[in-house]
Coordinates of C-alpha atoms in Angstrom, one line a residue:
Chain A
M1 CA -15.3 -9.8 -31.7
N2 CA -14.9 -9.8 -35.4
D3 CA -14.3 -6.8 -37.5
R4 CA -17.8 -6.1 -38.4
E5 CA -19.0 -6.2 -34.8
K6 CA -16.1 -3.9 -33.9
K7 CA -17.0 -1.5 -36.5
E8 CA -20.5 -1.4 -35.4
N9 CA -19.2 -0.8 -31.9
Y10 CA -17.1 1.9 -33.2
M11 CA -20.1 3.6 -35.0
T12 CA -22.2 3.6 -31.9
K13 CA -19.3 4.9 -30.1
D14 CA -19.3 7.9 -32.4
T15 CA -23.0 8.7 -32.2
E16 CA -24.5 8.0 -28.8
N17 CA -23.7 10.2 -26.0
I18 CA -23.7 8.5 -22.6
I19 CA -22.9 11.5 -20.5
V20 CA -23.9 15.0 -21.4
V21 CA -22.8 17.9 -19.2
K22 CA -23.8 21.5 -20.0
N23 CA -22.7 24.4 -17.9
L24 CA -22.2 22.5 -14.7
M25 CA -21.5 24.8 -11.8
K26 CA -20.8 23.6 -8.3
K27 CA -20.2 26.0 -5.5
F28 CA -19.3 25.5 -1.7
G29 CA -20.2 28.8 -0.3
S30 CA -18.1 31.3 -2.2
F31 CA -15.7 28.5 -3.5
V32 CA -16.3 27.5 -7.1
A33 CA -15.2 23.8 -7.3
N34 CA -16.7 23.2 -10.8
D35 CA -16.7 26.3 -13.1
N36 CA -19.1 25.9 -16.0
L37 CA -18.0 22.4 -17.2
T38 CA -19.4 21.4 -20.6
F39 CA -18.6 18.2 -22.2
E40 CA -19.8 14.8 -23.7
V41 CA -18.8 11.4 -23.3
R42 CA -19.7 8.7 -26.1
K43 CA -20.8 5.2 -25.6
G44 CA -17.8 2.7 -25.1
E45 CA -15.3 5.6 -24.8
I46 CA -12.4 5.6 -22.5
F47 CA -12.5 9.0 -21.2
G48 CA -9.5 10.2 -19.0
F49 CA -10.5 12.7 -16.5
L50 CA -7.2 14.4 -15.3
G51 CA -6.2 17.4 -13.2
A52 CA -4.2 18.5 -10.4
N53 CA -5.1 17.8 -6.8
G54 CA -7.9 20.1 -5.7
A55 CA -8.9 20.8 -9.3
G56 CA -12.5 19.7 -8.8
K57 CA -12.4 16.1 -10.4
T58 CA -13.8 14.4 -7.2
T59 CA -16.7 17.0 -7.0
A60 CA -17.6 16.5 -10.6
I61 CA -17.5 12.6 -10.3
K62 CA -19.8 12.7 -7.2
I63 CA -22.4 14.7 -9.2
L64 CA -22.0 12.3 -12.3
S65 CA -22.5 9.5 -10.0
G66 CA -25.7 10.9 -8.4
L67 CA -24.2 11.5 -4.9
S68 CA -24.2 15.3 -5.1
F69 CA -26.3 18.0 -6.8
P70 CA -25.1 20.5 -9.1
T71 CA -25.5 24.2 -8.0
S72 CA -26.7 24.8 -11.6
G73 CA -26.4 23.3 -15.2
D74 CA -27.7 20.3 -17.0
V75 CA -26.2 16.8 -16.3
M76 CA -27.6 13.7 -18.0
V77 CA -25.9 10.5 -17.3
A78 CA -26.9 7.1 -18.9
G79 CA -30.0 8.9 -20.2
Y80 CA -31.1 10.1 -16.7
D81 CA -31.2 13.5 -15.1
V82 CA -28.9 13.7 -12.0
Y83 CA -31.5 16.0 -10.4
K84 CA -34.6 14.1 -10.7
E85 CA -33.5 10.4 -11.5
R86 CA -30.6 9.6 -9.1
E87 CA -31.6 6.3 -8.3
L88 CA -31.8 5.4 -12.1
V89 CA -28.3 6.9 -12.5
K90 CA -27.0 4.9 -9.6
K91 CA -28.4 1.6 -11.0
N92 CA -26.8 2.3 -14.3
I93 CA -23.3 3.0 -13.2
G94 CA -20.4 1.3 -11.6
Y95 CA -17.9 2.9 -9.3
M96 CA -14.5 1.9 -8.1
S97 CA -11.9 4.0 -6.0
Q98 CA -8.4 3.3 -4.9
K99 CA -9.2 3.6 -1.2
F100 CA -12.3 1.7 -0.7
S101 CA -13.9 -0.9 -2.9
L102 CA -14.0 -4.3 -1.3
Y103 CA -14.8 -5.6 2.2
E104 CA -11.5 -6.8 3.6
D105 CA -12.9 -9.3 5.9
L106 CA -15.1 -11.0 3.2
T107 CA -13.8 -13.5 0.9
V108 CA -13.4 -13.0 -2.8
R109 CA -16.6 -15.0 -3.5
E110 CA -18.5 -13.2 -0.7
N111 CA -17.6 -9.8 -2.1
I112 CA -19.0 -10.7 -5.5
R113 CA -22.2 -12.1 -4.0
F114 CA -22.7 -9.0 -1.9
Y115 CA -22.2 -6.6 -4.7
G116 CA -24.5 -8.7 -7.0
G117 CA -27.1 -8.7 -4.4
I118 CA -27.0 -5.0 -3.7
Y119 CA -27.8 -4.4 -7.5
G120 CA -30.8 -6.9 -7.2
L121 CA -29.3 -9.6 -9.4
S122 CA -31.0 -13.1 -8.8
S123 CA -28.9 -15.7 -7.0
K124 CA -28.9 -17.9 -9.9
Y125 CA -27.4 -15.2 -12.2
I126 CA -24.9 -14.2 -9.5
K127 CA -23.8 -17.7 -9.2
E128 CA -23.3 -18.3 -12.8
K129 CA -21.5 -15.1 -13.5
T130 CA -19.2 -15.7 -10.5
E131 CA -18.0 -19.0 -11.8
D132 CA -17.4 -17.3 -15.1
L133 CA -15.5 -14.3 -13.5
L134 CA -13.3 -16.4 -11.2
E135 CA -12.4 -18.6 -14.4
R136 CA -11.5 -15.4 -16.3
L137 CA -9.5 -13.8 -13.5
K138 CA -7.8 -17.2 -12.8
M139 CA -8.7 -16.8 -9.3
K140 CA -10.6 -20.0 -8.7
D141 CA -8.0 -21.2 -6.1
I142 CA -8.3 -18.2 -4.1
Q143 CA -12.2 -17.7 -4.2
N144 CA -12.5 -18.4 -0.4
S145 CA -9.5 -16.3 0.6
L146 CA -10.0 -13.2 2.6
I147 CA -9.5 -9.9 0.6
S148 CA -7.3 -8.9 3.3
S149 CA -4.8 -11.6 2.5
L150 CA -4.4 -10.6 -1.2
P151 CA -1.9 -8.3 -2.9
L152 CA -3.1 -5.0 -3.9
G153 CA -2.9 -5.7 -7.5
W154 CA -5.3 -8.7 -7.4
K155 CA -7.7 -6.6 -5.3
Q156 CA -7.8 -3.9 -7.7
K157 CA -8.7 -6.6 -10.5
I158 CA -11.4 -8.0 -8.4
A159 CA -12.7 -4.5 -7.5
F160 CA -13.1 -3.6 -11.2
S161 CA -14.7 -6.8 -12.0
V162 CA -17.2 -6.2 -9.2
A163 CA -17.8 -2.6 -10.3
I164 CA -18.9 -3.9 -13.7
F165 CA -20.7 -7.1 -12.5
H166 CA -24.1 -5.7 -13.0
D167 CA -23.2 -4.6 -16.6
P168 CA -23.5 -0.8 -16.0
K169 CA -23.5 1.5 -19.0
I170 CA -20.7 3.5 -17.4
V171 CA -17.9 2.7 -14.9
F172 CA -16.1 5.4 -13.0
L173 CA -12.7 4.6 -11.9
D174 CA -11.1 7.0 -9.4
E175 CA -7.2 6.4 -9.5
P176 CA -7.6 2.6 -9.9
T177 CA -3.9 1.9 -10.3
G178 CA -2.3 4.0 -7.6
G179 CA 0.6 2.2 -6.1
V180 CA 0.1 -1.0 -8.2
D181 CA 3.2 -2.8 -9.7
P182 CA 3.9 -1.9 -13.4
I183 CA 2.9 -5.3 -14.8
T184 CA -0.4 -5.5 -12.9
R185 CA -1.1 -1.9 -13.7
R186 CA -0.8 -2.8 -17.5
D187 CA -3.0 -6.0 -16.9
F188 CA -5.4 -3.7 -15.4
W189 CA -5.4 -1.5 -18.5
E190 CA -6.2 -4.5 -20.7
M191 CA -9.3 -5.2 -18.6
I192 CA -10.4 -1.6 -19.3
Y193 CA -9.9 -2.1 -22.9
E194 CA -11.9 -5.3 -22.8
A195 CA -14.8 -3.5 -21.0
S196 CA -14.8 -0.7 -23.4
N197 CA -14.8 -3.0 -26.4
A198 CA -17.8 -4.7 -24.7
G199 CA -19.5 -1.2 -24.8
I200 CA -19.1 -0.1 -21.3
T201 CA -18.0 3.5 -21.0
V202 CA -15.1 4.1 -19.0
F203 CA -14.6 7.3 -17.0
V204 CA -11.3 7.2 -15.4
T205 CA -8.9 9.5 -13.3
T206 CA -5.1 8.9 -13.0
H207 CA -1.9 10.5 -11.9
Y208 CA 0.1 8.3 -14.3
M209 CA 0.5 10.3 -17.3
D210 CA 1.4 7.3 -19.6
E211 CA -2.1 6.0 -18.6
A212 CA -3.5 9.2 -20.2
E213 CA -2.3 8.0 -23.5
Y214 CA -4.5 4.8 -23.4
C215 CA -7.6 7.1 -23.3
D216 CA -9.7 7.8 -26.3
R217 CA -10.1 11.3 -25.1
V218 CA -8.7 13.2 -22.2
S219 CA -9.9 16.3 -20.3
I220 CA -7.7 18.2 -18.0
M221 CA -9.0 20.3 -15.3
D222 CA -7.3 23.1 -13.4
K223 CA -8.8 25.3 -10.8
G224 CA -12.3 24.0 -11.6
R225 CA -12.2 24.5 -15.3
I226 CA -11.7 22.2 -18.2
E227 CA -8.6 23.7 -19.7
G228 CA -7.9 21.0 -22.3
M229 CA -10.1 18.2 -24.0
D230 CA -9.3 16.0 -27.0
T231 CA -7.6 12.9 -28.0
P232 CA -4.2 12.4 -26.6
G233 CA -2.6 13.0 -30.1
E234 CA -4.5 16.1 -30.6
L235 CA -3.7 17.5 -27.2
K236 CA 0.0 16.9 -27.8
R237 CA -0.2 19.0 -31.2
Q238 CA -2.1 21.6 -29.6
F239 CA 0.2 22.1 -26.6
D240 CA 3.4 21.4 -28.8
A241 CA 4.4 18.6 -26.5
Q242 CA 6.3 15.3 -26.7
N243 CA 4.1 13.6 -24.2
M244 CA 1.0 13.9 -22.0
D245 CA 3.2 14.7 -19.0
E246 CA 4.3 17.8 -20.9
V247 CA 0.7 18.7 -21.8
F248 CA -0.2 18.4 -18.1
L249 CA 2.6 20.4 -16.8
K250 CA 1.9 23.2 -19.4
I251 CA -1.8 23.3 -18.4
A252 CA -1.5 23.0 -14.6
R253 CA 1.7 24.8 -13.8
Chain B
M1 CA 34.8 -4.2 8.3
Q2 CA 36.5 -1.1 7.2
N3 CA 34.4 1.6 5.4
Q4 CA 36.2 3.4 2.7
T5 CA 33.4 5.8 2.2
E6 CA 31.3 7.0 5.2
Y7 CA 28.1 5.2 5.3
I8 CA 25.2 6.8 6.8
V9 CA 23.0 4.0 6.5
E10 CA 24.1 0.1 6.5
V11 CA 21.6 -2.6 6.2
S12 CA 22.8 -6.3 6.1
D13 CA 20.4 -9.3 5.6
L14 CA 17.4 -7.5 7.1
K15 CA 14.5 -9.7 7.6
K16 CA 10.9 -8.7 9.0
T17 CA 8.2 -11.2 9.5
Y18 CA 4.6 -10.3 10.5
E19 CA 2.9 -13.6 11.8
K20 CA 3.0 -15.6 8.8
V21 CA 4.0 -13.0 6.2
E22 CA 7.6 -12.4 5.3
A23 CA 7.5 -8.6 4.5
V24 CA 11.3 -8.2 4.1
K25 CA 13.3 -11.1 2.9
G26 CA 17.0 -10.4 3.7
V27 CA 17.7 -7.1 2.3
S28 CA 21.2 -5.5 2.2
F29 CA 22.3 -2.0 1.1
N30 CA 24.4 0.9 2.1
V31 CA 23.8 4.6 1.7
S32 CA 26.6 7.1 1.6
K33 CA 26.7 10.5 3.1
G34 CA 25.0 13.2 1.0
E35 CA 23.3 10.5 -1.2
L36 CA 19.8 10.7 -2.4
F37 CA 18.8 7.1 -2.4
G38 CA 15.4 5.8 -3.7
L39 CA 13.5 2.5 -2.7
I40 CA 11.4 2.0 -5.8
G41 CA 8.5 -0.6 -5.8
P42 CA 4.8 -1.1 -5.8
D43 CA 2.6 -1.3 -2.6
G44 CA 3.4 -4.3 -0.4
A45 CA 6.9 -4.5 -1.7
G46 CA 8.3 -3.9 1.9
K47 CA 9.3 -0.2 1.6
T48 CA 7.4 1.1 4.5
S49 CA 8.7 -2.0 6.7
I50 CA 12.3 -1.1 6.0
F51 CA 11.8 2.7 6.6
R52 CA 10.0 1.9 9.9
I53 CA 13.0 -0.1 11.1
L54 CA 15.5 2.4 9.9
T55 CA 13.7 5.0 11.9
T56 CA 13.6 2.8 15.0
L57 CA 9.8 2.6 15.2
M58 CA 9.9 -1.1 14.9
F59 CA 12.5 -3.9 15.4
P60 CA 13.8 -6.2 12.7
S61 CA 13.1 -9.8 13.1
S62 CA 16.9 -10.4 12.1
G63 CA 19.8 -8.7 10.5
D64 CA 22.1 -5.8 11.3
V65 CA 20.9 -2.3 10.6
K66 CA 22.9 0.8 11.4
L67 CA 22.0 4.4 11.1
L68 CA 24.9 7.1 11.6
N69 CA 26.9 4.1 13.0
Y70 CA 24.3 3.5 15.7
D71 CA 22.4 0.1 16.0
V72 CA 18.7 0.5 15.4
V73 CA 18.0 -2.0 18.4
S74 CA 20.5 -1.1 21.1
E75 CA 21.2 2.5 20.3
Y76 CA 17.7 3.6 19.0
K77 CA 17.7 6.7 21.1
N78 CA 20.7 8.2 19.6
I79 CA 19.3 7.7 16.1
R80 CA 15.9 9.4 16.8
T81 CA 17.4 12.9 17.6
N82 CA 19.4 12.8 14.2
I83 CA 16.8 11.9 11.7
G84 CA 13.9 13.5 10.2
Y85 CA 10.8 11.1 9.1
M86 CA 7.9 11.9 7.0
P87 CA 5.6 8.9 7.1
Q88 CA 3.2 8.0 4.3
R89 CA 0.1 9.1 6.1
F90 CA -0.1 12.8 7.1
S91 CA 0.8 12.7 10.7
L92 CA 0.8 16.4 12.0
Y93 CA -1.6 17.7 14.5
Q94 CA -4.7 18.7 12.3
D95 CA -6.1 20.9 15.1
L96 CA -2.9 23.0 15.4
S97 CA -2.1 25.7 13.0
V98 CA 0.8 25.6 10.5
E99 CA 2.9 27.6 12.7
E100 CA 2.1 25.9 15.9
N101 CA 3.0 22.5 14.3
L102 CA 6.3 23.7 13.3
A103 CA 7.1 25.3 16.6
F104 CA 6.0 22.1 18.3
F105 CA 8.3 19.9 16.4
A106 CA 11.1 22.5 16.9
R107 CA 10.6 22.3 20.6
I108 CA 10.5 18.6 21.2
F109 CA 13.8 18.5 19.4
G110 CA 15.2 21.2 21.6
T111 CA 15.5 23.8 19.1
T112 CA 13.6 26.8 17.7
I113 CA 12.3 27.7 14.2
E114 CA 14.7 30.6 14.1
E115 CA 17.7 28.6 14.6
N116 CA 17.1 26.3 11.6
Y117 CA 15.1 28.6 9.5
D118 CA 17.7 28.7 6.7
L119 CA 17.1 25.0 5.9
I120 CA 13.4 25.1 5.6
K121 CA 13.0 28.8 4.2
D122 CA 12.6 27.8 0.6
I123 CA 9.7 25.5 1.5
Y124 CA 8.2 27.4 4.4
I125 CA 7.8 30.7 2.5
Q126 CA 5.3 28.9 0.2
I127 CA 2.9 28.0 3.2
E128 CA 3.7 31.0 5.3
P129 CA 0.8 33.1 4.1
F130 CA -1.3 30.3 5.7
K131 CA 0.7 29.9 9.0
D132 CA -2.5 30.7 11.1
R133 CA -4.6 28.1 9.3
L134 CA -5.2 24.8 10.9
A135 CA -3.1 22.0 9.4
G136 CA -6.2 19.9 8.9
K137 CA -7.7 22.6 6.7
L138 CA -4.7 22.7 4.2
S139 CA -4.6 21.3 0.7
G140 CA -2.8 18.1 -0.1
G141 CA 0.2 19.9 -1.5
M142 CA 0.5 22.3 1.4
K143 CA 0.2 19.5 4.0
Q144 CA 3.1 17.8 2.3
K145 CA 5.2 21.0 2.4
L146 CA 4.5 21.5 6.1
A147 CA 5.2 17.8 6.8
L148 CA 8.6 18.3 5.2
C149 CA 9.3 21.5 7.2
C150 CA 8.5 19.7 10.3
A151 CA 10.8 16.7 9.5
L152 CA 13.5 19.2 8.8
I153 CA 13.2 21.8 11.6
H154 CA 15.7 20.1 14.0
S155 CA 18.4 20.0 11.0
P156 CA 18.6 16.2 10.9
D157 CA 21.6 14.4 9.3
V158 CA 19.3 12.0 7.5
L159 CA 15.8 12.5 6.1
V160 CA 13.5 9.5 5.6
L161 CA 10.5 10.1 3.3
D162 CA 7.9 7.3 2.9
E163 CA 6.1 7.7 -0.4
P164 CA 5.9 11.5 -0.2
T165 CA 4.5 11.7 -3.7
T166 CA 1.9 9.0 -3.8
G167 CA -1.5 10.3 -5.0
V168 CA 0.1 13.6 -5.8
D169 CA -0.4 15.2 -9.2
A170 CA 2.3 15.2 -11.9
V171 CA 2.9 19.1 -11.2
S172 CA 3.2 18.9 -7.3
R173 CA 5.4 15.8 -7.7
K174 CA 7.8 17.6 -10.0
E175 CA 7.9 20.4 -7.5
F176 CA 8.6 18.1 -4.6
W177 CA 11.5 16.5 -6.2
E178 CA 13.1 20.0 -6.9
M179 CA 12.8 20.6 -3.3
L180 CA 14.7 17.4 -2.4
I181 CA 17.5 18.1 -4.9
R182 CA 18.0 21.6 -3.1
L183 CA 18.0 19.8 0.2
K184 CA 20.5 17.2 -1.0
Q185 CA 22.8 20.2 -2.0
K186 CA 22.8 21.3 1.6
G187 CA 24.4 18.0 2.4
I188 CA 21.6 16.0 3.9
T189 CA 21.4 12.4 3.1
I190 CA 18.0 11.5 1.8
L191 CA 16.1 8.2 1.7
V192 CA 12.9 8.2 -0.3
S193 CA 10.5 5.6 -1.4
T194 CA 8.1 5.8 -4.3
P195 CA 5.8 3.6 -6.4
Y196 CA 6.4 6.0 -9.5
M197 CA 9.1 4.4 -11.6
D198 CA 10.0 7.6 -13.5
E199 CA 11.1 9.3 -10.2
A200 CA 14.0 6.9 -10.1
N201 CA 15.9 9.2 -12.4
M202 CA 15.9 11.9 -9.9
C203 CA 17.9 9.6 -7.4
D204 CA 21.7 9.1 -7.2
R205 CA 21.2 5.5 -6.5
V206 CA 18.0 3.2 -6.6
A207 CA 16.9 0.0 -5.1
L208 CA 14.2 -1.8 -7.0
I209 CA 12.1 -3.7 -4.6
Q210 CA 9.5 -6.3 -5.1
N211 CA 8.0 -8.9 -2.7
G212 CA 10.3 -8.0 0.1
E213 CA 13.5 -8.5 -2.1
I214 CA 15.7 -6.1 -3.7
M215 CA 15.9 -7.2 -7.4
S216 CA 18.7 -4.4 -8.5
I217 CA 20.6 -1.7 -6.8
D218 CA 22.6 0.7 -8.7
K219 CA 22.8 4.1 -10.3
P220 CA 19.6 4.6 -12.5
E221 CA 21.7 4.8 -15.6
A222 CA 23.4 1.6 -14.7
V223 CA 20.1 -0.2 -14.0
I224 CA 19.2 0.8 -17.5
A225 CA 22.4 -0.2 -19.0
N226 CA 21.9 -3.7 -17.4
F227 CA 18.7 -4.2 -19.3
G228 CA 20.7 -6.3 -21.5
R229 CA 18.5 -6.8 -24.5
K230 CA 17.0 -4.9 -27.4
L231 CA 13.7 -3.1 -27.1
W232 CA 11.3 -1.8 -29.6
A233 CA 8.5 0.6 -29.6
V234 CA 5.5 -0.5 -31.9
K235 CA 2.2 1.1 -32.8
S236 CA -0.5 0.7 -35.3
N237 CA -4.0 2.2 -36.0
N238 CA -5.5 -0.4 -33.5
I239 CA -3.4 -0.6 -30.4
Y240 CA -5.7 -3.0 -28.4
Q241 CA -5.7 -5.5 -31.2
L242 CA -1.9 -5.1 -31.7
I243 CA -1.4 -6.4 -28.1
Q244 CA -3.1 -9.5 -28.9
D245 CA -1.5 -9.9 -32.3
L246 CA 2.0 -9.3 -31.1
R247 CA 1.6 -11.8 -28.4
S248 CA 0.4 -14.5 -30.8
I249 CA 3.7 -14.2 -33.0
D250 CA 6.2 -16.9 -32.1
F251 CA 9.4 -14.9 -31.9
I252 CA 7.9 -12.1 -29.6
D253 CA 8.6 -12.4 -26.0
T254 CA 7.1 -9.5 -24.0
V255 CA 4.5 -6.8 -25.0
F256 CA 3.7 -4.1 -22.7
P257 CA 1.6 -0.9 -23.3
F258 CA 3.8 2.2 -22.8
G259 CA 1.9 5.5 -23.4
E260 CA 0.9 5.5 -27.1
Y261 CA 3.3 2.8 -28.1
L262 CA 3.8 -0.9 -27.0
H263 CA 7.3 -1.9 -25.8
V264 CA 8.3 -5.2 -27.3
T265 CA 11.1 -7.6 -26.7
A266 CA 12.0 -10.6 -28.8
K267 CA 12.8 -14.2 -27.9
D268 CA 16.1 -14.1 -29.9
L269 CA 18.6 -11.3 -29.7
D270 CA 17.4 -9.3 -32.7
L271 CA 14.2 -9.0 -34.7
D272 CA 13.5 -9.2 -38.4
L273 CA 11.7 -6.0 -38.8
K274 CA 10.6 -6.5 -42.3
D275 CA 9.0 -9.8 -41.4
L276 CA 7.2 -8.2 -38.3
K277 CA 5.8 -5.6 -40.5
L278 CA 4.6 -7.9 -43.0
R279 CA 2.9 -10.1 -40.3
L280 CA 1.2 -7.1 -39.0
K281 CA -0.1 -6.1 -42.2
E282 CA -1.4 -9.5 -42.8
K283 CA -3.4 -9.0 -39.7
N284 CA -4.8 -5.8 -41.2
H285 CA -2.9 -3.2 -39.2
S286 CA -2.0 0.0 -40.9
E287 CA 0.0 3.1 -39.8
I288 CA 2.6 0.5 -38.4
E289 CA 5.5 2.2 -36.8
I290 CA 8.5 0.1 -35.3
L291 CA 11.5 1.7 -33.7
E292 CA 14.3 0.5 -31.6
I293 CA 14.5 2.4 -28.3
E294 CA 16.4 2.5 -25.0
A295 CA 14.8 0.9 -22.0
N296 CA 13.6 3.1 -19.0
I297 CA 13.5 2.2 -15.4
E298 CA 9.9 0.8 -15.8
D299 CA 11.1 -1.6 -18.5
C300 CA 13.9 -2.8 -16.4
F301 CA 11.5 -3.2 -13.4
M302 CA 9.2 -5.3 -15.4
E303 CA 12.1 -7.4 -16.9
L304 CA 13.4 -8.1 -13.4
M305 CA 9.9 -9.1 -12.2
T306 CA 9.4 -11.6 -15.0
K307 CA 12.9 -13.2 -14.4

C-alpha cells in the first residue's frame, strides 16, 4: 500500500461509521446487562472493547452480531438494522472466539472450505483463495493436518483467517490471544493490523492490557456501562495513568 | 543426596508422553518450603501435565517426582491428604450451594469448616453473603474464590493452582495475587501456573516453560538480569509501518510490539542511535522516540524462545 492509498484509507476511516449504537439497553429480567450504551466505530478502525468479567461485553457483542435483540435503543451494524436485518448483519461480519472457532476433527483445508461454503462463496473462488491463504500463512505443508494436531497459536491464526475469508466489513474477536505464547500473540496482532489496513474494521476484546495500546480507540465497560472511551493516549491523560493497565484498574476497581 | 534446604517438591528428569506427543521432555526443579513458585508459559507448554503428575492424578512416563518427600507413584496416598489442588476448569459441584461445597470438601478430608476457618477467612467473607447460592450460579470471580477456599479447607502444606487467572480480568487477577501473597505469609508452599508473563514478578522463583522444556529457572529479577543484551523502546507516528521499516534495517535484530512502543534489539552489542533516527526519518517517520530500557519477563521469554 503506498502513501496515497494509506491516506485515503485513513480518510475513510475518519468519516464512515460502520457501527452506530445509540442508547442500547439490554435487560435480563431486572438485571441490566447493557445500560444505555452509545458509541460509534469507524471503518477500518481497531476498536478495543474492554471490561471486567461480567461487565456486559459478551451481551453487547451478541447484539452487534445479530444473535440477540436489544431491549431498546438503535443499533446499526455495517449499515443494517439489528432488529430487522439480522441476516444481512451476519453476512457482513466475521466472528472468532477463543473457545470455539474451528472443527478439531477437520483438516486445515477442510475448515477453510467449510466456512467459505457457509458464506456462499463459489468453489472456484474458495479454491483460489485457499491457495493464496495457505501460502501467506506458510501452512502449505500442514494443509491436510487435523486442526486438533496443531499448536494453539497456529489454530488462532487459521481461525482469524477463516473469520475474514469472506471479506466481511467487520470482524469481532473475542479474546483471540488468551493463552497464546508471546511471540505468536504479536504475530497475531500484525495480522490484525494488516486486516485493518485492508479496510476491515476490527472489534476486539482482550485481558492483555498491553494489547489495548495497539487499538486505535478503546472503550472500557464496568457494570453494564461504558466508563471510558478514547484513544489509549487520551485515556492515559484523562485518568492520569502510566499505561492502560492503570487506566483499567482506576475504572474497574 | 543431602538436602541443605527443605524441599517440598523435587522433580528430576520428568518426562510425560501421550501416544506420540512428548508433552514434558525431561524437566527438573525443586521448590523450597514456603516458596511461591511460578510455572510461566503458554497453552500446550506442559504446565498442566506437570501439575497433574505432582498432584498424583497421573503417572509420569519416567523420572523421579517427590512431594513432601513422598514418591508420586508408590506413595501417592500420603500426598493426596496434604495438598490442595485447584484445577484449571471449575470443578466444584454446581448443584450444591457455596456452603455445601465447602462443608463437603472439609468432610472428605476429615475436618470441619470451623477447624480451619482462620485460613480461609479473608477469602470466604467475600463470598459469605452468597453462601446459600448454588455454585453454578456464581460469577467467575466468586467461583474462583470458592474453589480456592475448597482447596484450602483441610489446611494443606502445598497448594497447586493450575492457571487460576486465565481469562480473568486485570482487576480480579490483581486481587487473586494479593490473596496468594497473604497465604504465602501463612507458610503455605504455593505452585502456580500462568500464561500471563507479568505475573512472574509476584513469584519468588519462576520456571519459564515452552514445548515441554524449562528454558530458564530463577528469581524473576535474575531472569531479567540474564537477558544479556541491550534493549530499546522505539515509537513513531506510524507504528505499523515502523515494524516493517525496522525489520528491513540490517543492524536490527528483533522487533516486537509492546504496548505503545516497539521493543528492539540490535545484532551488535550497541546501536548508533543517530544513524537509526536518520534512517527512520528517511522513511518518513516523525515523532520518533528511542530510549534504552530494561527488559521485562516477557522480553526474556521471547529471547529464550528464539534462541
